[in-house]
C-alpha cells in the first residue's frame, strides 16, 4: 500500500535559484507526468547537483523527493530509499518536523517493499503495540505530537501493512482499523480506500491460513465436522475480505483513483474465485481489463498486467504444485495472456526496469513451456534470466527462470543441462531465500508452489544417479550424488522453517555433516523424503558410510499409515488398546532395511519429511519391541540447525515455571493441571539452585526478571500450550492475567525466543535445555509440527523436550522426574536419558503407563548429546 501525502513535483524552486535549475525541475516534472519516469531522472539529477552546490536546502529536499518517487515507479527501491534518506536529512536540518514524519513514512514503505518489515516498523513506531508508546522520532510519534492527522493515517496504514506482511495479523488489524477510523473522521476517502484494501488483504491472509488448515485436516483424515468448521471459518474470513474490497472499490471509483481501483479489482477476482462465484469473477476480470487501459504506463500497471495474465488460469491450477503437468491454455486464453504480458514487457523496456522485463519474458516463456514449444521457451527464459541479472532489484526472479530452464531441459531429456539449471536455482535460493520468504512484493510467491518444488525436483533429479538399494562409501562414484541429495533436502527443511515463521528472524545453518556426526557419536542419522510415488530413506552410519532405500509407494499410502499410527496412539487415552500394524509398517520402511548395520549405533536421529514429523519414532514397532527399547531416539528439523555438543552435567540448575489452575485465552478455556504442582516440587528437589514461578507468580515480566537475574541451564515450563498450523498458534499459557484481567497472558515462541536471546551472551552460561510439558501440536499435522520443531531453533537453546499431543497430567511428573534423574548421569546423553525414562514407564508393569500414549509423545528436538 502506498499512501502518498501529495506530489511536490510542480512546486516552483525559490526565486533566488538559477533559471536553468528551475527549468530542469520542470522538465523532469513534465516527463514524470507523461509516465516517462526514466527520462525524468537525468534533469532532476542535474538540478540536484545545482541545488547542492548552492546549498538551497528547500529545493534540494523537493528534488530528492521527486527522485525517490521516480525510482519507486521504476522499481529501483534501493535508490528510492537513498533519496528518501537525503530528503529526510535535509528536512531535519530545516526543522520541518511535519514533513520529516511524512518522509520517514515514505521511506518505511520502501523498506517494506524490500521485505525489511522490522526496519519499517522501527521507523514508523518502534516495537510498541500501543501507538501512544511509539519511540521518539518515529513517524507516528511525530504525527501524534504535531496533531498531523494525515501523517497519522499514513503511518498507521503503513504500520499495519508492515505487520501484515510479517505475519502478525492481529497487530495489522489494530493499526489498519485505527487508520481507517481516523481517515473517516477526517473525511479522506482516497486514504479510506487504500486502508480498506489493506484490511481486505489482512482477512485474505486469515482466510488462506484456514483454507490450508482445512486441507491439512483433510490429508490427516480428520472428522468431517472438523474440516467443515475450518472451511466455514475460512469462508467467513474470505467474505469479510470481499466486503472490504467492495467498499474500497466503490470509494476508489468515486474518487477516480485508478491505481487503487485496479489493485482492488485484482484482489476481488481472487476472493470471488475462493467463494466460487464465477459470475462475479468474470465481471471483475472485465472491469480490471478496462481499468488497466486507463492507467498510464508504470511499474504498477506492468505488474497488474502480469497478475491479470496469471489470473486467467483457474484457481485450482494456480494452487496446484503440479506445474510440470499443467495443460496449455486454450488458444483464446493464451492470446489474451500473451497480449497482457507483451504490454508489461513494453513498459519494462520503456522504463528500463529489468524486473518488469524479466517477469514478462519469463511468463511468456512459461506459456511456451506449457504448449511444449520448448525452443521458444528456452529462448524467452534465457532472455528473462539475462534481464534479471542486470539489476540486483530484479534478482528475486532469477531462481524462477533457472527452475524453468531445469524443467524444460528435463522434458527434453538433457540431463546435464537440467542438473546445472536446478543447481543454479537452488544456489540462488540459498542466497536470497530470506528476502523472498519475507517480502510482500507485487507478485506473491507461495512457498509451497514456487520454493518447495525446486528443492524436491532437484533432489529427485540427483537421486536418478543413485542405485535404489545400496551401501555407499565416500570413494564410491554415487556418493557425491547422495551427498547432494542430503544437502538439498536439508536446505529444504531450513527453508520450510523460515517460511513457517514468516518474519525477519534469521535462521543461520551451521556446518554439520551427517557422516561426521555419525563418526563421532555412534549415531545413525535417518533422513526421509516423500514424493508422489516414492519414499526415500537414507541412513548415515558411523564410519561415514551411507545406505539408501527407495521404496515405490504412493505418498498417500504413507500418509494413511502415519495417520492410522497416530490415531492408534491417541486412542490410548480411552481404551488402552494399540494397533501395532501401522507402527510395524513404518518400522519396515524406515529402520528394518538397515538393521544389520546398526550394531555400533546407540542413537537414531530422524530428519523426517512431511507428515512423518507428526508421529513419535520411539513408538515404531518391529513385531516384538518398540524402537525406544533398541535405540535412543531424537529428532531435528535440520542437521545444519543442530550443534551436537556434549552437555556439561555439573550445576544443572533450573528455572521451573508452571500453571496448575484453570486458565483461559480468547475463545479457548483450559482445564486445571493439578499434577503440575507435584511435578515442579519433584524437580526442585532433584535439581540444585532452582527457582519456581507458579500460577500468578508466573508472568512474562517475572520470567524475564528471573532469566536476567541468574544463569539457568534448564528452563522447564509445565503449562498448557499449542503448536499449530500457523505461527500465531504457537504459544504457552502464562499464569498471570493480561491487561484485560479476563484472560491469561500468552507467551509466543517468538517472545520466548527474544527473552532467551537477551540473556544468551558469551559471558553467561547458555540455556541448554527447554522442556515443555502439557503441550500439544493442535491438529497434529505436517505444518503443525514445524511449530514444535522450531522451538529449539527459535528459542536459542541447544535442545528442547516437548510433547506431540496433550499428555496425561498424572503420569507426566513421573516420566519428567525420571528424565532429569538420568540426565545428571555423566555417561548418558540427553537422548539416552529420555530413553531410560521412557523404558522405565514402558516396563513399569502398569498397563496404563505402559501404553505408548503415555510415554511416546515426549520427543527430544535438536542436540541429542
PDB file of C-alpha atoms in Angstrom, residues 551-646:
ATOM      1  CA  UNK A 551      10.583 -47.666  -1.782  1.00  0.00           C
ATOM      2  CA  UNK A 552       7.968 -47.491  -4.574  1.00  0.00           C
ATOM      3  CA  UNK A 553       4.952 -46.418  -2.525  1.00  0.00           C
ATOM      4  CA  UNK A 554       2.496 -43.569  -3.091  1.00  0.00           C
ATOM      5  CA  UNK A 555       2.745 -40.669  -0.659  1.00  0.00           C
ATOM      6  CA  UNK A 556      -0.989 -41.074   0.057  1.00  0.00           C
ATOM      7  CA  UNK A 557      -0.333 -44.643   1.275  1.00  0.00           C
ATOM      8  CA  UNK A 558       2.477 -43.452   3.564  1.00  0.00           C
ATOM      9  CA  UNK A 559       0.265 -40.673   4.930  1.00  0.00           C
ATOM     10  CA  UNK A 560      -2.560 -43.143   5.581  1.00  0.00           C
ATOM     11  CA  UNK A 561      -0.184 -45.281   7.642  1.00  0.00           C
ATOM     12  CA  UNK A 562       1.083 -42.230   9.542  1.00  0.00           C
ATOM     13  CA  UNK A 563      -2.458 -41.053  10.313  1.00  0.00           C
ATOM     14  CA  UNK A 564      -3.515 -44.511  11.470  1.00  0.00           C
ATOM     15  CA  UNK A 565      -0.373 -44.799  13.620  1.00  0.00           C
ATOM     16  CA  UNK A 566      -1.137 -41.521  15.354  1.00  0.00           C
ATOM     17  CA  UNK A 567      -4.792 -42.426  15.859  1.00  0.00           C
ATOM     18  CA  UNK A 568      -3.839 -45.763  17.427  1.00  0.00           C
ATOM     19  CA  UNK A 569      -1.504 -43.951  19.827  1.00  0.00           C
ATOM     20  CA  UNK A 570      -4.017 -41.280  20.849  1.00  0.00           C
ATOM     21  CA  UNK A 571      -6.752 -43.877  21.409  1.00  0.00           C
ATOM     22  CA  UNK A 572      -4.708 -44.941  24.421  1.00  0.00           C
ATOM     23  CA  UNK A 573      -6.311 -42.065  26.286  1.00  0.00           C
ATOM     24  CA  UNK A 574      -9.611 -44.004  26.174  1.00  0.00           C
ATOM     25  CA  UNK A 575      -9.332 -47.764  25.745  1.00  0.00           C
ATOM     26  CA  UNK A 576      -5.592 -48.568  26.074  1.00  0.00           C
ATOM     27  CA  UNK A 577      -5.614 -50.874  23.059  1.00  0.00           C
ATOM     28  CA  UNK A 578      -2.874 -50.380  20.476  1.00  0.00           C
ATOM     29  CA  UNK A 579      -2.996 -51.351  16.815  1.00  0.00           C
ATOM     30  CA  UNK A 580       0.606 -52.288  16.064  1.00  0.00           C
ATOM     31  CA  UNK A 581       0.134 -52.745  12.297  1.00  0.00           C
ATOM     32  CA  UNK A 582       0.919 -49.157  11.174  1.00  0.00           C
ATOM     33  CA  UNK A 583       3.778 -48.986  13.711  1.00  0.00           C
ATOM     34  CA  UNK A 584       5.230 -52.156  12.163  1.00  0.00           C
ATOM     35  CA  UNK A 585       4.727 -50.918   8.598  1.00  0.00           C
ATOM     36  CA  UNK A 586       6.566 -47.674   9.317  1.00  0.00           C
ATOM     37  CA  UNK A 587       9.337 -49.643  11.052  1.00  0.00           C
ATOM     38  CA  UNK A 588       9.680 -51.859   7.983  1.00  0.00           C
ATOM     39  CA  UNK A 589      10.058 -48.808   5.753  1.00  0.00           C
ATOM     40  CA  UNK A 590      12.280 -46.625   7.924  1.00  0.00           C
ATOM     41  CA  UNK A 591      14.501 -48.912  10.014  1.00  0.00           C
ATOM     42  CA  UNK A 592      14.341 -52.582   9.012  1.00  0.00           C
ATOM     43  CA  UNK A 593      16.349 -52.207   5.754  1.00  0.00           C
ATOM     44  CA  UNK A 594      19.355 -51.075   7.824  1.00  0.00           C
ATOM     45  CA  UNK A 595      19.092 -53.398  10.859  1.00  0.00           C
ATOM     46  CA  UNK A 596      22.153 -55.495  10.081  1.00  0.00           C
ATOM     47  CA  UNK A 597      24.394 -52.414  10.008  1.00  0.00           C
ATOM     48  CA  UNK A 598      23.212 -50.791  13.243  1.00  0.00           C
ATOM     49  CA  UNK A 599      25.327 -52.829  15.669  1.00  0.00           C
ATOM     50  CA  UNK A 600      27.533 -49.844  16.572  1.00  0.00           C
ATOM     51  CA  UNK A 601      24.668 -47.372  16.733  1.00  0.00           C
ATOM     52  CA  UNK A 602      23.243 -46.274  20.081  1.00  0.00           C
ATOM     53  CA  UNK A 603      21.132 -43.323  18.917  1.00  0.00           C
ATOM     54  CA  UNK A 604      18.953 -42.774  15.872  1.00  0.00           C
ATOM     55  CA  UNK A 605      18.363 -39.159  14.861  1.00  0.00           C
ATOM     56  CA  UNK A 606      15.445 -38.656  12.490  1.00  0.00           C
ATOM     57  CA  UNK A 607      15.351 -35.801   9.980  1.00  0.00           C
ATOM     58  CA  UNK A 608      11.859 -36.504   8.725  1.00  0.00           C
ATOM     59  CA  UNK A 609       9.840 -35.165   5.838  1.00  0.00           C
ATOM     60  CA  UNK A 610       6.202 -34.163   5.667  1.00  0.00           C
ATOM     61  CA  UNK A 611       3.633 -35.904   7.828  1.00  0.00           C
ATOM     62  CA  UNK A 612       6.288 -38.286   9.197  1.00  0.00           C
ATOM     63  CA  UNK A 613       7.266 -35.424  11.508  1.00  0.00           C
ATOM     64  CA  UNK A 614       3.914 -35.635  13.328  1.00  0.00           C
ATOM     65  CA  UNK A 615       4.428 -39.054  14.941  1.00  0.00           C
ATOM     66  CA  UNK A 616       6.929 -40.319  17.540  1.00  0.00           C
ATOM     67  CA  UNK A 617       9.608 -42.554  16.068  1.00  0.00           C
ATOM     68  CA  UNK A 618      10.174 -44.053  19.541  1.00  0.00           C
ATOM     69  CA  UNK A 619       6.918 -45.996  19.161  1.00  0.00           C
ATOM     70  CA  UNK A 620       7.814 -47.733  15.893  1.00  0.00           C
ATOM     71  CA  UNK A 621       7.420 -51.473  16.425  1.00  0.00           C
ATOM     72  CA  UNK A 622       9.423 -54.390  14.990  1.00  0.00           C
ATOM     73  CA  UNK A 623       6.920 -57.087  15.999  1.00  0.00           C
ATOM     74  CA  UNK A 624       8.296 -57.682  19.463  1.00  0.00           C
ATOM     75  CA  UNK A 625       9.931 -54.433  20.613  1.00  0.00           C
ATOM     76  CA  UNK A 626       9.413 -50.709  20.341  1.00  0.00           C
ATOM     77  CA  UNK A 627      12.217 -48.769  18.704  1.00  0.00           C
ATOM     78  CA  UNK A 628      12.972 -46.978  22.009  1.00  0.00           C
ATOM     79  CA  UNK A 629      13.895 -50.354  23.542  1.00  0.00           C
ATOM     80  CA  UNK A 630      16.671 -50.720  20.965  1.00  0.00           C
ATOM     81  CA  UNK A 631      17.896 -47.148  20.416  1.00  0.00           C
ATOM     82  CA  UNK A 632      17.827 -43.745  21.981  1.00  0.00           C
ATOM     83  CA  UNK A 633      15.779 -41.529  19.650  1.00  0.00           C
ATOM     84  CA  UNK A 634      15.961 -37.845  18.770  1.00  0.00           C
ATOM     85  CA  UNK A 635      14.573 -35.651  16.028  1.00  0.00           C
ATOM     86  CA  UNK A 636      15.741 -32.462  14.406  1.00  0.00           C
ATOM     87  CA  UNK A 637      14.175 -30.196  11.801  1.00  0.00           C
ATOM     88  CA  UNK A 638      17.560 -29.949  10.085  1.00  0.00           C
ATOM     89  CA  UNK A 639      21.048 -31.242  10.831  1.00  0.00           C
ATOM     90  CA  UNK A 640      22.549 -27.924   9.826  1.00  0.00           C
ATOM     91  CA  UNK A 641      20.438 -26.247  12.510  1.00  0.00           C
ATOM     92  CA  UNK A 642      21.745 -28.632  15.187  1.00  0.00           C
ATOM     93  CA  UNK A 643      25.030 -28.345  17.063  1.00  0.00           C
ATOM     94  CA  UNK A 644      25.824 -31.745  18.624  1.00  0.00           C
ATOM     95  CA  UNK A 645      27.852 -30.785  21.713  1.00  0.00           C
ATOM     96  CA  UNK A 646      28.099 -32.786  24.931  1.00  0.00           C
TER      97      UNK A 646
END
